[in-house]
CSV table of C-alpha atoms in Angstrom, one decimal:
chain,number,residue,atom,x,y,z
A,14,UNK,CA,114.9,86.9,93.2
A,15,UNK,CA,114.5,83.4,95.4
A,16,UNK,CA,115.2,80.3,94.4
A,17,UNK,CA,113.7,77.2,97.1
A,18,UNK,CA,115.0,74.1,96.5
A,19,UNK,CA,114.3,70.9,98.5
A,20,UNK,CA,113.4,73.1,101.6
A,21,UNK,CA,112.8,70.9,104.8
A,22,UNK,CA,113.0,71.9,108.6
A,23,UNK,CA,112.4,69.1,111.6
A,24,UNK,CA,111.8,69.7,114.9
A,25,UNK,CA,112.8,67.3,116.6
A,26,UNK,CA,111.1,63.8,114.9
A,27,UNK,CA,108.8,66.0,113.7
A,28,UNK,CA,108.7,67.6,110.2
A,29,UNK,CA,107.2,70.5,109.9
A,30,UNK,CA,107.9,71.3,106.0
A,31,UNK,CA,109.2,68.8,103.1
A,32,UNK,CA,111.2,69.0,100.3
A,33,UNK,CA,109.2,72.7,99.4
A,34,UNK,CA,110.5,73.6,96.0
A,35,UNK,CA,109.5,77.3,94.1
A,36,UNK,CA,110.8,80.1,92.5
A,37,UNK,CA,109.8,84.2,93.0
A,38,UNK,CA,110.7,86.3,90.4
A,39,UNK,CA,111.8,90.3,90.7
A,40,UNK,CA,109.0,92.5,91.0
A,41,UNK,CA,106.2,89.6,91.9
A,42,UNK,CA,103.9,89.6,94.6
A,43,UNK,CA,103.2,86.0,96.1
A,44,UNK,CA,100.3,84.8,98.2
A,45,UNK,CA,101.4,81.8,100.5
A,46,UNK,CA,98.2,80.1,101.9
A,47,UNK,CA,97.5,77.1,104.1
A,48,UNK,CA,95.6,76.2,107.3
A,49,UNK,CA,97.2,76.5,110.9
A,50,UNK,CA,99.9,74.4,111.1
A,51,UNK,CA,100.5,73.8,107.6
A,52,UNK,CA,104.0,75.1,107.5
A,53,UNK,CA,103.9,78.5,107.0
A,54,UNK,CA,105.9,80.2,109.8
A,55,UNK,CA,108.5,77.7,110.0
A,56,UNK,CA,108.8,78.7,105.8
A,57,UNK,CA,108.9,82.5,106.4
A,58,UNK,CA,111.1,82.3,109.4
A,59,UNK,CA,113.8,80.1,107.4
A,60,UNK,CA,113.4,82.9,104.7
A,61,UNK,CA,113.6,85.3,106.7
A,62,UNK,CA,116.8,83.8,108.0
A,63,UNK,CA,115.4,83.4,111.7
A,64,UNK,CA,115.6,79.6,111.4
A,65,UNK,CA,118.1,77.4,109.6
A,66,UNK,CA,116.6,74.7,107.3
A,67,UNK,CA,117.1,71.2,108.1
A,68,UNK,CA,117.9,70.4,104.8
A,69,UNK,CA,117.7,72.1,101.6
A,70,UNK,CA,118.7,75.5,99.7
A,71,UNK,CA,117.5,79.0,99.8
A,72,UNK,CA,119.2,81.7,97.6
A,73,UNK,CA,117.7,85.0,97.8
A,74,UNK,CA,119.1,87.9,95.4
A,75,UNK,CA,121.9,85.0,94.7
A,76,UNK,CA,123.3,85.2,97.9
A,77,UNK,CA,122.7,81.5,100.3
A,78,UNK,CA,120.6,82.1,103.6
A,79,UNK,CA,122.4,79.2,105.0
A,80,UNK,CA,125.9,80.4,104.3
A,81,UNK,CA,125.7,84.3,103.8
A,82,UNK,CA,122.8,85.2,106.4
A,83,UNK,CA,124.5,89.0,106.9
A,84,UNK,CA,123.8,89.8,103.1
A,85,UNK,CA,120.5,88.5,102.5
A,86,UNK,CA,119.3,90.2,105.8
A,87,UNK,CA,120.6,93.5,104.3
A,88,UNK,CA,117.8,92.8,101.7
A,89,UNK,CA,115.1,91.7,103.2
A,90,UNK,CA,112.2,93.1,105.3
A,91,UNK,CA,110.5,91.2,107.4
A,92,UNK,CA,106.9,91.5,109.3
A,93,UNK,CA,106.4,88.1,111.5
A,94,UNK,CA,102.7,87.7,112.7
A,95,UNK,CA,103.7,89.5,116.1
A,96,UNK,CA,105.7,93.0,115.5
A,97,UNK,CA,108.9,93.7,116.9
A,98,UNK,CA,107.6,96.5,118.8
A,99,UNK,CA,109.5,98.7,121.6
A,100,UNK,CA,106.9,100.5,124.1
A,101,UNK,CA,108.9,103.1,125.5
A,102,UNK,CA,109.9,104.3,121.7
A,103,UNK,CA,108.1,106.9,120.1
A,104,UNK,CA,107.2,105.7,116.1
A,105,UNK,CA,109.9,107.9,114.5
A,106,UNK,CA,112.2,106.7,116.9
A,107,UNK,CA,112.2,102.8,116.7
A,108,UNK,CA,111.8,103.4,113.2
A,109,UNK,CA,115.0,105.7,113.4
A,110,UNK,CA,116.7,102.7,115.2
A,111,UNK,CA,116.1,100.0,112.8
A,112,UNK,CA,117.1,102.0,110.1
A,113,UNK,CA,120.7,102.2,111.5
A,114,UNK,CA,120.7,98.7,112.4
A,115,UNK,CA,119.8,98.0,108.8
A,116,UNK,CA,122.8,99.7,108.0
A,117,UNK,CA,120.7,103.0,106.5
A,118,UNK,CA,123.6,106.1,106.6
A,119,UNK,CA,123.0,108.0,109.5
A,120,UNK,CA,122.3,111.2,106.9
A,121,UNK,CA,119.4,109.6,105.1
A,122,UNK,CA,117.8,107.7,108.0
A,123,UNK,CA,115.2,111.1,108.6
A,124,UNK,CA,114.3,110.4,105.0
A,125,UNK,CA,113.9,106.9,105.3
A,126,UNK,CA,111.5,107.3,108.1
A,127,UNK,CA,109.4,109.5,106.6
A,128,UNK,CA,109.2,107.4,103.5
A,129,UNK,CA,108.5,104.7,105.5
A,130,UNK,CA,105.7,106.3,107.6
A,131,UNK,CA,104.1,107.7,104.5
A,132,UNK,CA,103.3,104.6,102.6
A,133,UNK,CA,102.3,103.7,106.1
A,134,UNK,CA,99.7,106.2,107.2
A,135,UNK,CA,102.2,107.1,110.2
A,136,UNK,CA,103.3,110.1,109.8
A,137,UNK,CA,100.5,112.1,112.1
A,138,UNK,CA,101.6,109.5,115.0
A,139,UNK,CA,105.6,109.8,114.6
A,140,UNK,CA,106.4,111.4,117.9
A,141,UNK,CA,103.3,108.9,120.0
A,142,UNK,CA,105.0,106.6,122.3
A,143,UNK,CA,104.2,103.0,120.7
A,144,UNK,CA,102.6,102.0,123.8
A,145,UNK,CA,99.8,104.1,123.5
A,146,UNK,CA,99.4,103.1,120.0
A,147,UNK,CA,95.9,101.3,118.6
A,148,UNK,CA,96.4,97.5,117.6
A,149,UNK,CA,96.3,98.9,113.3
A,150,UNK,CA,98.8,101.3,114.7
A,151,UNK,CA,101.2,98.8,115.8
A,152,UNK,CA,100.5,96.8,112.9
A,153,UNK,CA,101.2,99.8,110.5
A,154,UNK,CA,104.3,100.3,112.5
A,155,UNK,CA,105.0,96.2,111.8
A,156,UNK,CA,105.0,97.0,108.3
A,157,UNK,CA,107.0,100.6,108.2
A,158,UNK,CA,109.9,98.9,110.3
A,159,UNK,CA,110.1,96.1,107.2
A,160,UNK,CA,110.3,98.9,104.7
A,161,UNK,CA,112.4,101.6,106.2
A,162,UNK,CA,115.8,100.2,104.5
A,163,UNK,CA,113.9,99.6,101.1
A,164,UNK,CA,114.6,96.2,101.0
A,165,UNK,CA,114.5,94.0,97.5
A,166,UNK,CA,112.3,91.4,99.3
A,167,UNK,CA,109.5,92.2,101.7
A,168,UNK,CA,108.2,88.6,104.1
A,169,UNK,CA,104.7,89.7,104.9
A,170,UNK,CA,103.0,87.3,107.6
A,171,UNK,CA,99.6,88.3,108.4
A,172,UNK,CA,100.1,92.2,107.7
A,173,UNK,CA,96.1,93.0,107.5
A,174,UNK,CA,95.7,91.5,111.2
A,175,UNK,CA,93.4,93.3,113.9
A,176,UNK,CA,92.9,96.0,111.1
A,177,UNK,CA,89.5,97.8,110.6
A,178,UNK,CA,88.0,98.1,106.8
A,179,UNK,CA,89.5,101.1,106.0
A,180,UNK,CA,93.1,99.8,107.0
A,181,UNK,CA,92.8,96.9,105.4
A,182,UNK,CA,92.2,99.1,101.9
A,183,UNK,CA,94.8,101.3,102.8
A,184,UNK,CA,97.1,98.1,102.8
A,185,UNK,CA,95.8,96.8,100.1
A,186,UNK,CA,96.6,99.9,98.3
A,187,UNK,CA,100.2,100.1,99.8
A,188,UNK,CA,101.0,96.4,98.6
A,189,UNK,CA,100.2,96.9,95.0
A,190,UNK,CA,102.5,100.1,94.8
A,191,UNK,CA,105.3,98.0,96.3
A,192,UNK,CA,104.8,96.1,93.2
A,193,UNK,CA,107.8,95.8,90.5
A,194,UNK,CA,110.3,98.0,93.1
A,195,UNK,CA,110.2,95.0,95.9
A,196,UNK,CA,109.8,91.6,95.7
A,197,UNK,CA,106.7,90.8,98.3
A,198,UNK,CA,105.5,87.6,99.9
A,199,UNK,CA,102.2,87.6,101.7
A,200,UNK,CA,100.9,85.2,104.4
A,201,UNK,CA,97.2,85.8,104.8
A,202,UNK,CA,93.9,84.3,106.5
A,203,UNK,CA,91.8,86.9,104.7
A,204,UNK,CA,91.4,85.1,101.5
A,205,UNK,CA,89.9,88.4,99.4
A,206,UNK,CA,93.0,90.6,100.2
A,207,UNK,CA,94.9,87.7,98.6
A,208,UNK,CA,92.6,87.4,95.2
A,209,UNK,CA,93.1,91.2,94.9
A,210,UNK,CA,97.0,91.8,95.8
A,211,UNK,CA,98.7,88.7,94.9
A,212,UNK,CA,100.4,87.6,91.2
A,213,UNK,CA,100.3,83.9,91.9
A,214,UNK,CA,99.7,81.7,95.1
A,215,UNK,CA,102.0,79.4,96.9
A,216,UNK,CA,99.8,76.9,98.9
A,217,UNK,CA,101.2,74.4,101.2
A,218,UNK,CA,98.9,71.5,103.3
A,219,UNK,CA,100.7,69.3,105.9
A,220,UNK,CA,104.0,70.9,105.4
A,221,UNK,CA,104.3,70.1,101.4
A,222,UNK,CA,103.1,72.3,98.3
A,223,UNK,CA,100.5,71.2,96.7
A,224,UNK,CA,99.6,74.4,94.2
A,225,UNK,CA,101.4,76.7,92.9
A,226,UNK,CA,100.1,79.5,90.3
A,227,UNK,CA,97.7,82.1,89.6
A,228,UNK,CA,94.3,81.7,90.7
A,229,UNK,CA,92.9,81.5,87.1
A,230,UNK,CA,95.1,78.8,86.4
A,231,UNK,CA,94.8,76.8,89.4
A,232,UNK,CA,90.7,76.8,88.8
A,233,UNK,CA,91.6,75.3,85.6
A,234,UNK,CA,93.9,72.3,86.4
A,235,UNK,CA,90.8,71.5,89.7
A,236,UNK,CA,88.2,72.0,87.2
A,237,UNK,CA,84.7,72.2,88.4
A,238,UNK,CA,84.0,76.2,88.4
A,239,UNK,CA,80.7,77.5,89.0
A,240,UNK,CA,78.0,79.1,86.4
A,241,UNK,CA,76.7,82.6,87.5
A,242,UNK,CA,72.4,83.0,87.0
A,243,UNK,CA,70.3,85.6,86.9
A,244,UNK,CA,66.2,85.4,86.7
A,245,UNK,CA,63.2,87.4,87.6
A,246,UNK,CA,61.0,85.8,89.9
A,247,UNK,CA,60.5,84.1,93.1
A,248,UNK,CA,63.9,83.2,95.1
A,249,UNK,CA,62.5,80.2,96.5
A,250,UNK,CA,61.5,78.9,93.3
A,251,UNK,CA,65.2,79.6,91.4
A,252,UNK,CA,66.8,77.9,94.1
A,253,UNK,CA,64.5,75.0,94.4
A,254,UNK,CA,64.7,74.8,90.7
A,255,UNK,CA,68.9,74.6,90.7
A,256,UNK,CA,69.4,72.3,93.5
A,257,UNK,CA,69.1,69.8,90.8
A,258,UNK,CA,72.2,71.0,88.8
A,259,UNK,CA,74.5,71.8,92.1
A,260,UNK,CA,75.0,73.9,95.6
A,261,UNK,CA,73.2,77.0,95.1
A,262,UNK,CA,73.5,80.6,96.5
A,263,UNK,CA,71.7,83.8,96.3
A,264,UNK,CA,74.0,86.5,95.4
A,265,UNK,CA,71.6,89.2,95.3
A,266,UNK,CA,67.8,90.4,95.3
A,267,UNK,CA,66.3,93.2,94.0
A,268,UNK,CA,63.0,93.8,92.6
A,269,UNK,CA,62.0,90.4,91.6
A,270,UNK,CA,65.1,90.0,89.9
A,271,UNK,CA,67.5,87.3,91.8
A,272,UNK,CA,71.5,86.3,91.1
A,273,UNK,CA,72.6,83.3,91.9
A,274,UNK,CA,75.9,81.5,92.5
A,275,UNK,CA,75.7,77.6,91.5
A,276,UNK,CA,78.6,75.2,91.8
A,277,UNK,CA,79.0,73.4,89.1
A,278,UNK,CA,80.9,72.7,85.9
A,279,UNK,CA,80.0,75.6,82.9
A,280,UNK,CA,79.6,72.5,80.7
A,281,UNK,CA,76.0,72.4,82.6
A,282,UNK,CA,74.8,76.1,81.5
A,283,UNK,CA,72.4,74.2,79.4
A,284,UNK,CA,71.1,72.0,82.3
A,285,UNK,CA,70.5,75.5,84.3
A,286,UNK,CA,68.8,77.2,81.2
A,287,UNK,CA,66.0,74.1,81.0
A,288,UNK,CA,65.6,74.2,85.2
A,289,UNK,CA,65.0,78.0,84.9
A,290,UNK,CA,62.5,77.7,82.1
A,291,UNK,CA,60.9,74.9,83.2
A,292,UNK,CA,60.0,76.1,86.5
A,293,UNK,CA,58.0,79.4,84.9
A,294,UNK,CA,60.9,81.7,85.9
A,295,UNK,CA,62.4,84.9,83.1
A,296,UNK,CA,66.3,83.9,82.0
A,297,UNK,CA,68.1,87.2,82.0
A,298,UNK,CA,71.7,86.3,82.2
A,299,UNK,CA,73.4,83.2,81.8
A,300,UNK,CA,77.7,83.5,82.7
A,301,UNK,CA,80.4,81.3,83.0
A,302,UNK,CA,81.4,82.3,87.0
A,303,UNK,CA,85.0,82.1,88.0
A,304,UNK,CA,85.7,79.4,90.7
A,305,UNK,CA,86.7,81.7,93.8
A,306,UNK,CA,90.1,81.5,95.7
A,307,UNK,CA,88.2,80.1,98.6
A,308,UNK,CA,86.6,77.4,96.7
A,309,UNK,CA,90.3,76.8,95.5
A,310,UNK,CA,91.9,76.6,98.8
A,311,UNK,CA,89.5,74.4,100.5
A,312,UNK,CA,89.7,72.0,98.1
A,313,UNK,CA,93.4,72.1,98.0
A,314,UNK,CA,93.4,71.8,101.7
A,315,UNK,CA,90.7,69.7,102.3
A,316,UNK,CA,91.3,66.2,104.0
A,317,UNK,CA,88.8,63.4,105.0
A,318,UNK,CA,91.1,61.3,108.0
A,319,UNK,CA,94.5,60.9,108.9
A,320,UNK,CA,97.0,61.0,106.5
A,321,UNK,CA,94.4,62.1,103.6
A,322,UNK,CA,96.1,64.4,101.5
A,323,UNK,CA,94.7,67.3,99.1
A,324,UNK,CA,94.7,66.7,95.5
A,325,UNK,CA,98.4,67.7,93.9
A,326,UNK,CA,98.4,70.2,91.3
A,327,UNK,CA,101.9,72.0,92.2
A,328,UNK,CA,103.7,72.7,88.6
């Protein structure tokens, strides 16, 4: 579905991405990551064919960005990190209107809305003047306005901004059904939503891609990992006794019985095992712990002065 090749963007004598390389396939839901400045934007705006690359190649459903911007606009949607909102608009309105300039037939665009505010949660605020809409309103709006022409590739910056718990799983919900029928790319701060949505991550740091892959995968090539414990007896004691081995946390407490998170290799589980014996405390569960997308991303992203650069693991 999108082929990036050599992907590079200047403003002025600065560069803002370099020679970013990756492929999407049909149906896959992507996670792009990085810190603030790291690239992102600029990436999803030349996608999106809002910018033009400095240099390099994007083909999206085989036609250029560069040289056939009217076709892939037809099949994409796009949600940049502040909606495209009109005010004086009602929702079923605006949504109406972008349908027709999406080139929707003016006999299914009532459809098409109503599609669109369905997956959406929108449908009980279709005739509200946007204006008086709620900041997860607007946002919700944000995303029906991408999907109202059933696009083959769906640009998702930031769509679980300003949202409360419950929207955020209603999102969550609506990007995994979009799953296999569009294409979706997803710019997020909220590394959980991420984990839990996303078939693979694309992670960028100082405008270059350092990792690409899913987030079992990407643990492997860093290494380290963490070892998951559980013992009955005092928390201060378990902790003291694991410092030892690595950084520990408490997960959990109940009842004399204590989890807890330590970062280190699994290759250690015996060291933990002798510390938790040795210091008079009841093993009840020993487990290999998978490393956690944060963990992943701060090392990835991690730099200790200028220039430093985060360890390269991009396949």
């Amino acid at each position: 579905m999108i082929q990036v090749e050599g992907l590079t963007k200047y403003y002025g004598e600065h560069v803002a991405i370099r020679d970013l390389a990756f492929t999407i396939s049909k149906g896959e839901v992507i996670g792009f990551l990085g810190l603030n400045g790291a690239g992102k934007t600029t990436t999803l705006k030349i996608l999106g064919c809002v910018l033009l690359p400095t240099s390099g190649r994007v083909v999206i459903d085989g036609y250029d960005a560069v040289r056939d911007p009217h076709e892939v606009r037809k099949r994409i949607g796009f949600l940049p990190d502040t909606p495209p909102l009109y005010d004086e608009m009602t929702v079923g309105e605006y949504l109406a209107f972008v349908a027709q300039l999406r080139g929707v037939p003016p006999n299914e665009t009532r459809a098409r809305v109503t599609e669109a505010e369905e997956k959406t949660a929108l449908r009980e605020v279709d005739g509200a003047l946007i204006s008086t809409l709620s900041h997860g309103y607007r946002q919700r709006v944000g995303v029906a306005q991408a999907l109202v022409h059933r696009p083959a590739f769906l640009i998702l910056d930031e769509p679980t901004s300003g949202l409360d718990p419950a929207q955020i799983r209603g999102m969550r919900e609506l990007i995994r059904n979009l799953k296999g029928t569009h294409t979706v790319l997803v710019s997020s701060h909220i590394l959980p939503e991420i984990s839990e949505t996303c078939d693979r991550l694309l992670i960028v740091h100082n405008g270059q891609l350092v990792a690409q892959g899913a987030e079992e995968e990407l643990a492997r090539k860093l290494g380290g990992g963490s070892i998951e414990v559980e013992v009955r007896g005092e928390k201060a004691k378990a902790v003291a006794a694991l410092e030892g081995v690595g950084p520990v946390s408490v997960a959990y407490e109940d009842n004399g019985v204590v989890g807890l998170h330590v970062e280190a290799s699994p290759e250690l589980r015996p060291r933990v095992a002798q510390a938790v014996v040795g210091a008079g405390l009841e093993l009840l569960r020993l487990d290999r712990g998978a490393q956690r997308l944060e963990s992943i991303f701060l090392r990835l992203t991690q730099t200790s002065g200028a220039g430093a650069r985060a360890p390269e693991v991009a396949s």
